[in-house]
Amino acid sequence: MRHTIDQLRARIETLEAQNRSLEAANRAKSELVASMSHELRTPLNAIIGFAEMLHDGKIGEISNAQRSAVDNIATSGRHLLQLIDEALDLAKLEAGKMELRAEPVDLSKLVSEVRDSLAPIAAKKGIRIEFGVEVLSAIADATKLKQILYNYASNALKFTPPNGRVAIRVAAEAEDRFRIDVEDTGTGIDEHDLPKLFVAFQQLDTPATKRQVGTGLGLALTKKIVEAHGGNVAVKSRPGQGSVFSAVLPRWIGAKLRATGT
Ligand SMILES: Nc1ncnc2c1ncn2[C@@H]1O[C@H](COP(=O)(O)OP(=O)(O)OP(=O)(O)O)[C@@H](O)[C@H]1O
Ligand SMILES: [Mg+2]
């Protein structure tokens, strides 16, 4: 009996040591990604900047064919920059190095800003963006909240066929919490695919996804940001009819919150 207990204790100690070293390795990986991403941004910003100057004729006249080529360079550069930013944010969150700023947030302003930035895409697809904001203010990290809204809403627009509808709603959830719901009339998601959502680099194997540009980082990042705020994410979907992506968040976060990589 005594012998078995000692064996169990030893086994637990070994597992704990293994766990600690895995955690350290994971942190080191996240730190490497974070510093590499940072180094990649500087030259990439130069590439985008010069491509834009060429495109705008600021370095001399160029032909239409050349303008279309530099436009391509700038667009691809911006896409790559967004990808690097997302990878950097994810790595920072995993390494526990992202600090959330606690500041007063005007939620209706935030929703309008997101709607305005997506308006051109919505107009192009003939999609109506509706919004309703019941809870007007919160203490949170404004930039990060905007990212949550933007990631959900940009997906909603991406996966909704022309002439559909996307609704962004901010409403109360209990006394000290509020919820963000982004509803679309898009392709919807099969039940067996739901566990694949919110996982980094996971994109669904659907025709709609294959038609779109993306990396599969938006939802993973959103989940981490929401959880860093002390909230949680959820999704409800009906294949062929649409989806509702949600985040329930506390209305106030502490003065300074360091996101841990849980
Ligand atoms: N509103 C939605 N309707 C249907 N499928 C969705 C919706 N939102 C996300 N998905 C599915 O989940 C996958 C992951 O979404 P996520 O936002 O993480 O990545 P992405 O949009 O493909 O790329 P990124 O956000 O990095 O540009 C998508 O590729 C798509 O398959
Ligand atoms: Mg996305």
JSON list of N, CA and C in Angstrom, two decimals, residues 51 54-56 60-74:
[
{"chain": "A", "resi": 51, "resn": "ALA", "atom": "N", "xyz": [5.29, 51.51, -52.10]},
{"chain": "A", "resi": 51, "resn": "ALA", "atom": "CA", "xyz": [4.32, 51.10, -53.13]},
{"chain": "A", "resi": 51, "resn": "ALA", "atom": "C", "xyz": [3.21, 52.14, -53.24]},
{"chain": "A", "resi": 54, "resn": "LEU", "atom": "N", "xyz": [4.52, 55.25, -55.02]},
{"chain": "A", "resi": 54, "resn": "LEU", "atom": "CA", "xyz": [4.58, 55.00, -56.48]},
{"chain": "A", "resi": 54, "resn": "LEU", "atom": "C", "xyz": [3.18, 55.07, -57.09]},
{"chain": "A", "resi": 55, "resn": "HIS", "atom": "N", "xyz": [2.25, 54.42, -56.41]},
{"chain": "A", "resi": 55, "resn": "HIS", "atom": "CA", "xyz": [0.87, 54.36, -56.88]},
{"chain": "A", "resi": 55, "resn": "HIS", "atom": "C", "xyz": [0.27, 55.76, -57.01]},
{"chain": "A", "resi": 56, "resn": "ASP", "atom": "N", "xyz": [0.57, 56.62, -56.03]},
{"chain": "A", "resi": 56, "resn": "ASP", "atom": "CA", "xyz": [0.00, 57.97, -56.04]},
{"chain": "A", "resi": 56, "resn": "ASP", "atom": "C", "xyz": [0.77, 58.94, -56.93]},
{"chain": "A", "resi": 60, "resn": "GLY", "atom": "N", "xyz": [7.01, 60.14, -59.46]},
{"chain": "A", "resi": 60, "resn": "GLY", "atom": "CA", "xyz": [7.07, 60.29, -60.92]},
{"chain": "A", "resi": 60, "resn": "GLY", "atom": "C", "xyz": [5.90, 59.58, -61.57]},
{"chain": "A", "resi": 61, "resn": "GLU", "atom": "N", "xyz": [5.71, 59.91, -62.86]},
{"chain": "A", "resi": 61, "resn": "GLU", "atom": "CA", "xyz": [4.59, 59.33, -63.59]},
{"chain": "A", "resi": 61, "resn": "GLU", "atom": "C", "xyz": [4.81, 57.84, -63.86]},
{"chain": "A", "resi": 62, "resn": "ILE", "atom": "N", "xyz": [3.77, 57.05, -63.74]},
{"chain": "A", "resi": 62, "resn": "ILE", "atom": "CA", "xyz": [3.86, 55.63, -64.11]},
{"chain": "A", "resi": 62, "resn": "ILE", "atom": "C", "xyz": [2.66, 55.28, -65.00]},
{"chain": "A", "resi": 63, "resn": "SER", "atom": "N", "xyz": [2.83, 54.19, -65.75]},
{"chain": "A", "resi": 63, "resn": "SER", "atom": "CA", "xyz": [1.74, 53.79, -66.65]},
{"chain": "A", "resi": 63, "resn": "SER", "atom": "C", "xyz": [0.62, 53.11, -65.86]},
{"chain": "A", "resi": 64, "resn": "ASN", "atom": "N", "xyz": [-0.53, 52.93, -66.49]},
{"chain": "A", "resi": 64, "resn": "ASN", "atom": "CA", "xyz": [-1.65, 52.28, -65.82]},
{"chain": "A", "resi": 64, "resn": "ASN", "atom": "C", "xyz": [-1.31, 50.85, -65.41]},
{"chain": "A", "resi": 65, "resn": "ALA", "atom": "N", "xyz": [-0.59, 50.15, -66.29]},
{"chain": "A", "resi": 65, "resn": "ALA", "atom": "CA", "xyz": [-0.22, 48.77, -65.98]},
{"chain": "A", "resi": 65, "resn": "ALA", "atom": "C", "xyz": [0.70, 48.74, -64.77]},
{"chain": "A", "resi": 66, "resn": "GLN", "atom": "N", "xyz": [1.63, 49.70, -64.71]},
{"chain": "A", "resi": 66, "resn": "GLN", "atom": "CA", "xyz": [2.54, 49.76, -63.55]},
{"chain": "A", "resi": 66, "resn": "GLN", "atom": "C", "xyz": [1.77, 50.11, -62.28]},
{"chain": "A", "resi": 67, "resn": "ARG", "atom": "N", "xyz": [0.79, 51.01, -62.43]},
{"chain": "A", "resi": 67, "resn": "ARG", "atom": "CA", "xyz": [-0.01, 51.41, -61.25]},
{"chain": "A", "resi": 67, "resn": "ARG", "atom": "C", "xyz": [-0.77, 50.20, -60.70]},
{"chain": "A", "resi": 68, "resn": "SER", "atom": "N", "xyz": [-1.30, 49.41, -61.61]},
{"chain": "A", "resi": 68, "resn": "SER", "atom": "CA", "xyz": [-2.06, 48.25, -61.15]},
{"chain": "A", "resi": 68, "resn": "SER", "atom": "C", "xyz": [-1.11, 47.25, -60.46]},
{"chain": "A", "resi": 69, "resn": "ALA", "atom": "N", "xyz": [0.14, 47.16, -60.95]},
{"chain": "A", "resi": 69, "resn": "ALA", "atom": "CA", "xyz": [1.10, 46.24, -60.31]},
{"chain": "A", "resi": 69, "resn": "ALA", "atom": "C", "xyz": [1.47, 46.73, -58.90]},
{"chain": "A", "resi": 70, "resn": "VAL", "atom": "N", "xyz": [1.74, 48.04, -58.76]},
{"chain": "A", "resi": 70, "resn": "VAL", "atom": "CA", "xyz": [2.12, 48.52, -57.42]},
{"chain": "A", "resi": 70, "resn": "VAL", "atom": "C", "xyz": [0.91, 48.47, -56.47]},
{"chain": "A", "resi": 71, "resn": "ASP", "atom": "N", "xyz": [-0.27, 48.60, -57.03]},
{"chain": "A", "resi": 71, "resn": "ASP", "atom": "CA", "xyz": [-1.47, 48.48, -56.21]},
{"chain": "A", "resi": 71, "resn": "ASP", "atom": "C", "xyz": [-1.55, 47.08, -55.61]},
{"chain": "A", "resi": 72, "resn": "ASN", "atom": "N", "xyz": [-1.19, 46.10, -56.46]},
{"chain": "A", "resi": 72, "resn": "ASN", "atom": "CA", "xyz": [-1.14, 44.72, -56.01]},
{"chain": "A", "resi": 72, "resn": "ASN", "atom": "C", "xyz": [-0.13, 44.52, -54.89]},
{"chain": "A", "resi": 73, "resn": "ILE", "atom": "N", "xyz": [1.04, 45.15, -55.04]},
{"chain": "A", "resi": 73, "resn": "ILE", "atom": "CA", "xyz": [2.09, 45.04, -54.02]},
{"chain": "A", "resi": 73, "resn": "ILE", "atom": "C", "xyz": [1.57, 45.62, -52.69]},
{"chain": "A", "resi": 74, "resn": "ALA", "atom": "N", "xyz": [0.93, 46.79, -52.78]},
{"chain": "A", "resi": 74, "resn": "ALA", "atom": "CA", "xyz": [0.45, 47.44, -51.55]},
{"chain": "A", "resi": 74, "resn": "ALA", "atom": "C", "xyz": [-0.66, 46.62, -50.89]}
]
